[in-house]
């Protein structure tokens, strides 16, 4: 489908401004960048009315028991949090040497992943857009050999900026749209790497419907398909803010999610595992609601009455599903 000229122009201008801002922030130390981001986040609450509306709509779905004032407080804090996430990522080249201190891996998570990596079968590391997911990926890559799946955006120049930042951190970047990615993922497991995937968004990929804050949410099934095909251990990880201050840093934690690699009904096990992964992410978001992307239309795709919860609206790829 051809994108309308007006929309293409809008995208180009927005991407150019974003690239310019990233380059500008890359020259600024972390502390003033976070101070600037805090002001931007607070201003965005008043200026980004469409985003604010979406956030409050989705918070009402997730937390119907909370008052509107409580949900507004979460949304305001989320604007500031996301602005700080952008500042942390943009300035990372200036302070990468202290990444290990700024993002601390909990002793439990470090021992868990050390043990799983030592088995030599690779690890599926499932995350979501909670906390600072980019710093999480960078920290994991600094500690263990890692690959990560990423979706290419509409701007090739911005894609290159993202790729350069991740490669600088020692991470192998696999683009979801690249036909060679399926083989690269299998190779990653054979090399004993940690493979990172984010599964908390409604996107045009292979998926199933699983509960998320009490509603069916169309959720990527790739992690579960890979687990049943390749049989590596699966963990859910998150990177949450350590304290209320802008420079308090983050703690990275993870838990293993068991699954039945020999399940007779593989489709049912894919559904069960995807639901378990999503439930863990939901628990993290409930614990720190201001650190999730509430503007995302998580419940946009809805199951039809005839499809049920195991609907798979995008055909499975042989490279990922093993079929």
Short mmCIF file of C-alpha atoms in Angstrom, two decimals:
data_model
loop_
_atom_site.label_atom_id
_atom_site.label_comp_id
_atom_site.label_asym_id
_atom_site.label_seq_id
_atom_site.Cartn_x
_atom_site.Cartn_y
_atom_site.Cartn_z
CA UNK A 1 0.00 0.00 0.00
CA UNK A 2 1.35 3.44 -0.97
CA UNK A 3 1.78 5.79 1.96
CA UNK A 4 0.11 9.19 1.32
CA UNK A 5 2.49 12.05 0.56
CA UNK A 6 1.41 14.04 3.60
CA UNK A 7 2.09 11.14 5.92
CA UNK A 8 5.49 10.51 4.31
CA UNK A 9 6.45 14.16 4.81
CA UNK A 10 5.29 14.07 8.42
CA UNK A 11 7.32 10.91 9.05
CA UNK A 12 10.42 12.40 7.42
CA UNK A 13 10.24 15.60 9.46
CA UNK A 14 9.64 13.69 12.67
CA UNK A 15 12.53 11.30 11.97
CA UNK A 16 14.88 14.15 11.08
CA UNK A 17 14.03 15.96 14.33
CA UNK A 18 14.48 12.76 16.32
CA UNK A 19 17.87 12.06 14.74
CA UNK A 20 18.98 15.63 15.44
CA UNK A 21 17.85 15.36 19.07
CA UNK A 22 19.68 12.04 19.51
CA UNK A 23 22.89 13.53 18.11
CA UNK A 24 22.52 16.60 20.31
CA UNK A 25 21.92 14.59 23.49
CA UNK A 26 24.88 12.33 22.66
CA UNK A 27 27.09 15.35 23.37
CA UNK A 28 25.49 16.08 26.75
CA UNK A 29 26.45 14.45 30.09
CA UNK A 30 23.84 12.19 31.66
CA UNK A 31 22.82 14.47 34.54
CA UNK A 32 21.82 17.55 32.49
CA UNK A 33 20.25 15.28 29.86
CA UNK A 34 18.04 13.70 32.52
CA UNK A 35 17.12 17.13 33.89
CA UNK A 36 16.14 18.24 30.40
CA UNK A 37 14.19 15.01 29.86
CA UNK A 38 12.26 15.59 33.09
CA UNK A 39 11.13 19.00 31.81
CA UNK A 40 10.23 17.52 28.43
CA UNK A 41 8.19 14.75 30.05
CA UNK A 42 6.27 17.20 32.23
CA UNK A 43 5.57 19.45 29.25
CA UNK A 44 4.47 16.48 27.14
CA UNK A 45 1.66 15.76 29.60
CA UNK A 46 0.13 19.12 28.69
CA UNK A 47 1.06 19.25 24.99
CA UNK A 48 0.64 15.66 23.74
CA UNK A 49 -3.11 15.49 24.20
CA UNK A 50 -3.63 12.51 21.89
CA UNK A 51 -0.99 10.46 23.68
CA UNK A 52 -2.35 11.52 27.07
CA UNK A 53 -5.84 10.41 26.04
CA UNK A 54 -4.59 6.97 24.94
CA UNK A 55 -2.63 6.53 28.15
CA UNK A 56 -5.64 7.31 30.32
CA UNK A 57 -7.92 5.05 28.24
CA UNK A 58 -5.55 2.12 28.63
CA UNK A 59 -4.91 2.78 32.31
CA UNK A 60 -8.69 2.70 32.85
CA UNK A 61 -8.74 -0.77 31.27
CA UNK A 62 -5.80 -2.02 33.34
CA UNK A 63 -6.74 -0.39 36.65
CA UNK A 64 -10.51 0.09 36.79
CA UNK A 65 -10.34 -0.04 40.59
CA UNK A 66 -8.16 3.09 40.75
CA UNK A 67 -9.50 6.63 40.71
CA UNK A 68 -9.03 8.91 37.71
CA UNK A 69 -6.63 11.02 39.82
CA UNK A 70 -4.48 7.94 40.53
CA UNK A 71 -4.41 7.00 36.84
CA UNK A 72 -3.47 10.57 35.89
CA UNK A 73 -0.59 10.44 38.38
CA UNK A 74 0.68 7.24 36.73
CA UNK A 75 0.36 8.74 33.24
CA UNK A 76 2.21 11.92 34.25
CA UNK A 77 5.02 9.86 35.75
CA UNK A 78 5.11 7.66 32.65
CA UNK A 79 5.69 10.70 30.40
CA UNK A 80 8.67 11.68 32.55
CA UNK A 81 9.96 8.12 32.73
CA UNK A 82 9.87 7.66 28.95
CA UNK A 83 11.63 10.98 28.37
CA UNK A 84 14.35 9.86 30.77
CA UNK A 85 14.59 6.51 28.96
CA UNK A 86 15.30 8.41 25.73
CA UNK A 87 17.92 10.57 27.47
CA UNK A 88 19.66 7.54 28.98
CA UNK A 89 19.83 5.79 25.62
CA UNK A 90 20.98 8.87 23.68
CA UNK A 91 23.76 9.72 26.14
CA UNK A 92 24.96 6.14 26.67
CA UNK A 93 28.14 6.55 24.55
CA UNK A 94 29.38 9.15 27.08
CA UNK A 95 28.93 6.99 30.16
CA UNK A 96 29.02 3.40 28.90
CA UNK A 97 32.06 2.68 31.10
CA UNK A 98 29.83 2.84 34.20
CA UNK A 99 26.91 0.88 32.72
CA UNK A 100 27.59 -1.98 35.14
CA UNK A 101 27.00 0.30 38.12
CA UNK A 102 24.09 2.22 36.63
CA UNK A 103 22.30 -1.00 35.66
CA UNK A 104 22.95 -3.60 38.35
CA UNK A 105 22.06 -7.23 37.73
CA UNK A 106 20.53 -8.70 40.88
CA UNK A 107 22.55 -11.58 42.37
CA UNK A 108 19.65 -13.95 41.80
CA UNK A 109 19.31 -13.05 38.12
CA UNK A 110 23.06 -13.24 37.55
CA UNK A 111 23.30 -16.68 39.14
CA UNK A 112 20.25 -17.88 37.20
CA UNK A 113 21.49 -16.76 33.78
CA UNK A 114 25.08 -17.85 34.49
CA UNK A 115 23.77 -21.35 35.18
CA UNK A 116 21.54 -21.44 32.12
CA UNK A 117 24.25 -20.12 29.79
CA UNK A 118 26.66 -22.74 31.14
CA UNK A 119 24.38 -25.47 29.78
CA UNK A 120 25.38 -24.39 26.26
CA UNK A 121 21.89 -24.47 24.72
CA UNK A 122 21.42 -20.72 24.62
CA UNK A 123 18.74 -18.79 26.49
CA UNK A 124 15.53 -17.12 25.33
CA UNK A 125 15.37 -13.82 27.20
CA UNK A 126 11.85 -12.39 26.99
CA UNK A 127 11.26 -8.77 27.90
CA UNK A 128 8.80 -5.97 27.43
CA UNK A 129 8.77 -2.19 27.07
CA UNK A 130 8.91 -1.76 30.84
CA UNK A 131 11.65 0.11 32.67
CA UNK A 132 14.52 0.85 30.29
CA UNK A 133 14.44 -2.10 27.90
CA UNK A 134 17.30 -0.77 25.79
CA UNK A 135 19.65 -0.45 28.76
CA UNK A 136 18.57 -3.95 29.77
CA UNK A 137 19.66 -5.30 26.39
CA UNK A 138 22.95 -3.41 26.59
CA UNK A 139 23.64 -4.69 30.10
CA UNK A 140 22.86 -8.29 29.20
CA UNK A 141 25.14 -8.03 26.16
CA UNK A 142 27.92 -6.65 28.34
CA UNK A 143 27.64 -9.69 30.65
CA UNK A 144 26.81 -12.58 28.28
CA UNK A 145 27.16 -13.21 24.50
CA UNK A 146 23.85 -11.92 23.14
CA UNK A 147 21.64 -11.41 20.13
CA UNK A 148 18.45 -9.36 19.95
CA UNK A 149 15.49 -9.28 17.58
CA UNK A 150 14.50 -5.79 16.45
CA UNK A 151 11.83 -4.38 14.16
CA UNK A 152 13.08 -1.97 11.50
CA UNK A 153 11.36 1.41 11.53
CA UNK A 154 10.38 3.53 8.56
CA UNK A 155 13.58 5.60 8.63
CA UNK A 156 16.73 3.73 7.47
CA UNK A 157 18.95 6.46 8.96
CA UNK A 158 17.34 6.06 12.36
CA UNK A 159 17.67 2.28 12.02
CA UNK A 160 21.39 2.75 11.48
CA UNK A 161 21.67 4.85 14.65
CA UNK A 162 19.94 2.10 16.63
CA UNK A 163 22.12 -0.59 15.07
CA UNK A 164 25.33 1.33 15.77
CA UNK A 165 24.41 1.80 19.43
CA UNK A 166 23.64 -1.89 19.91
CA UNK A 167 26.71 -3.08 18.03
CA UNK A 168 28.86 -0.78 20.16
CA UNK A 169 27.52 -2.65 23.17
CA UNK A 170 28.63 -5.99 21.73
CA UNK A 171 25.15 -7.16 20.76
CA UNK A 172 24.34 -9.05 17.57
CA UNK A 173 21.32 -7.33 16.04
CA UNK A 174 18.83 -9.41 14.04
CA UNK A 175 16.21 -7.50 12.04
CA UNK A 176 12.80 -9.14 12.13
CA UNK A 177 12.18 -8.30 8.47
CA UNK A 178 15.39 -9.97 7.23
CA UNK A 179 14.75 -13.43 5.69
CA UNK A 180 18.04 -14.68 7.14
CA UNK A 181 17.02 -13.92 10.72
CA UNK A 182 15.37 -17.31 11.32
CA UNK A 183 18.63 -19.13 10.58
CA UNK A 184 20.59 -16.56 12.58
CA UNK A 185 18.42 -17.23 15.65
CA UNK A 186 19.07 -20.96 15.44
CA UNK A 187 22.79 -20.26 15.04
CA UNK A 188 22.61 -18.01 18.09
CA UNK A 189 21.33 -20.89 20.22
CA UNK A 190 24.01 -23.24 18.90
CA UNK A 191 26.60 -20.68 19.97
CA UNK A 192 25.09 -20.60 23.46
CA UNK A 193 23.99 -16.98 23.24
CA UNK A 194 21.22 -15.16 25.05
CA UNK A 195 18.53 -14.20 22.51
CA UNK A 196 16.36 -11.23 23.47
CA UNK A 197 12.75 -10.76 22.31
CA UNK A 198 10.08 -8.26 23.36
CA UNK A 199 6.54 -9.66 23.41
CA UNK A 200 4.36 -6.98 25.01
CA UNK A 201 3.03 -5.22 21.91
CA UNK A 202 0.26 -5.85 19.39
CA UNK A 203 2.18 -6.04 16.11
CA UNK A 204 1.85 -7.79 12.75
CA UNK A 205 3.69 -10.96 13.67
CA UNK A 206 2.70 -14.55 14.44
CA UNK A 207 0.66 -14.46 17.61
CA UNK A 208 -1.95 -15.85 19.96
CA UNK A 209 -4.48 -14.21 22.26
CA UNK A 210 -3.59 -14.42 25.95
CA UNK A 211 -4.84 -12.48 28.98
CA UNK A 212 -3.24 -9.12 29.71
CA UNK A 213 -4.80 -7.11 32.53
CA UNK A 214 -7.94 -9.21 32.20
CA UNK A 215 -8.48 -8.82 28.44
CA UNK A 216 -7.38 -10.98 25.50
CA UNK A 217 -4.31 -9.39 23.93
CA UNK A 218 -2.75 -10.43 20.63
CA UNK A 219 0.77 -11.45 21.65
CA UNK A 220 3.84 -12.56 19.65
CA UNK A 221 4.26 -16.34 19.86
CA UNK A 222 7.83 -16.49 18.57
CA UNK A 223 9.45 -17.09 21.95
CA UNK A 224 7.21 -20.08 22.65
CA UNK A 225 7.61 -21.49 19.13
CA UNK A 226 11.40 -21.25 19.43
CA UNK A 227 11.37 -22.84 22.86
CA UNK A 228 9.43 -25.88 21.67
CA UNK A 229 11.54 -26.25 18.57
CA UNK A 230 15.07 -25.62 19.93
CA UNK A 231 14.48 -26.43 23.66
CA UNK A 232 16.57 -23.70 25.31
CA UNK A 233 15.61 -22.40 28.76
CA UNK A 234 13.30 -19.37 28.83
CA UNK A 235 13.51 -16.40 31.20
CA UNK A 236 11.57 -13.19 31.59
CA UNK A 237 13.71 -10.16 32.42
CA UNK A 238 13.05 -6.54 33.28
CA UNK A 239 15.06 -3.45 34.15
CA UNK A 240 13.31 -1.21 36.68
CA UNK A 241 14.32 2.10 38.22
CA UNK A 242 16.19 1.71 41.49
CA UNK A 243 14.76 4.83 43.10
CA UNK A 244 12.81 8.04 42.47
CA UNK A 245 15.83 10.17 41.54
CA UNK A 246 16.72 10.68 37.86
CA UNK A 247 20.22 9.26 38.35
CA UNK A 248 19.35 6.42 40.73
CA UNK A 249 19.93 3.87 37.96
CA UNK A 250 18.22 0.54 37.41
CA UNK A 251 18.10 -3.00 38.74
CA UNK A 252 17.91 -5.86 36.22
CA UNK A 253 16.07 -8.94 37.41
CA UNK A 254 14.91 -12.17 35.76
CA UNK A 255 13.00 -15.38 36.49
CA UNK A 256 12.91 -18.66 34.60
CA UNK A 257 9.59 -19.75 33.11
CA UNK A 258 9.29 -23.56 32.80
CA UNK A 259 7.60 -25.27 29.87
CA UNK A 260 6.95 -28.77 28.57
CA UNK A 261 9.22 -29.31 25.56
CA UNK A 262 7.62 -32.73 24.97
CA UNK A 263 4.02 -31.58 25.12
CA UNK A 264 1.72 -33.70 22.97
CA UNK A 265 -0.44 -30.70 22.11
CA UNK A 266 2.24 -28.25 20.97
CA UNK A 267 -0.24 -25.52 20.05
CA UNK A 268 -1.75 -25.64 23.54
CA UNK A 269 1.73 -25.45 25.07
CA UNK A 270 2.59 -22.42 22.89
CA UNK A 271 -0.56 -20.75 24.20
CA UNK A 272 0.19 -21.71 27.82
CA UNK A 273 3.82 -20.59 27.69
CA UNK A 274 2.98 -17.29 25.97
CA UNK A 275 0.33 -16.67 28.63
CA UNK A 276 2.84 -17.43 31.41
CA UNK A 277 5.42 -15.06 29.93
CA UNK A 278 2.81 -12.33 29.57
CA UNK A 279 1.54 -12.88 33.11
CA UNK A 280 5.05 -12.32 34.47
CA UNK A 281 5.42 -9.10 32.49
CA UNK A 282 2.01 -7.96 33.72
CA UNK A 283 3.10 -8.58 37.31
CA UNK A 284 6.16 -6.38 36.76
CA UNK A 285 4.04 -3.62 35.19
CA UNK A 286 1.55 -3.77 38.06
CA UNK A 287 4.46 -3.34 40.47
CA UNK A 288 5.83 -0.28 38.61
CA UNK A 289 2.99 1.02 36.39
CA UNK A 290 4.64 4.34 35.54
CA UNK A 291 7.40 2.48 33.70
CA UNK A 292 5.32 1.01 30.87
CA UNK A 293 4.29 2.44 27.46
CA UNK A 294 0.60 3.11 28.16
CA UNK A 295 0.11 4.92 24.84
CA UNK A 296 0.51 1.59 23.00
CA UNK A 297 -2.80 0.14 21.78
CA UNK A 298 -2.24 -3.23 23.41
CA UNK A 299 -5.80 -4.50 22.88
CA UNK A 300 -6.20 -3.19 19.34
CA UNK A 301 -6.56 -6.62 17.69
CA UNK A 302 -9.57 -8.55 18.95
CA UNK A 303 -10.39 -12.23 18.57
CA UNK A 304 -13.39 -12.96 16.40
CA UNK A 305 -16.14 -15.14 17.90
CA UNK A 306 -15.13 -17.99 15.57
CA UNK A 307 -11.36 -17.81 16.19
CA UNK A 308 -11.17 -18.04 19.96
CA UNK A 309 -8.06 -17.46 22.01
CA UNK A 310 -5.76 -19.59 19.83
CA UNK A 311 -6.33 -17.40 16.77
CA UNK A 312 -3.24 -17.00 14.63
CA UNK A 313 -4.04 -14.10 12.33
CA UNK A 314 -0.57 -14.10 10.75
CA UNK A 315 0.55 -17.37 9.09
CA UNK A 316 3.36 -19.13 10.89
CA UNK A 317 6.77 -18.92 9.29
CA UNK A 318 8.48 -22.26 8.59
CA UNK A 319 11.74 -20.70 9.72
CA UNK A 320 10.36 -20.02 13.19
CA UNK A 321 7.76 -22.65 13.77
CA UNK A 322 9.52 -25.69 12.40
CA UNK A 323 6.57 -26.62 10.22
#
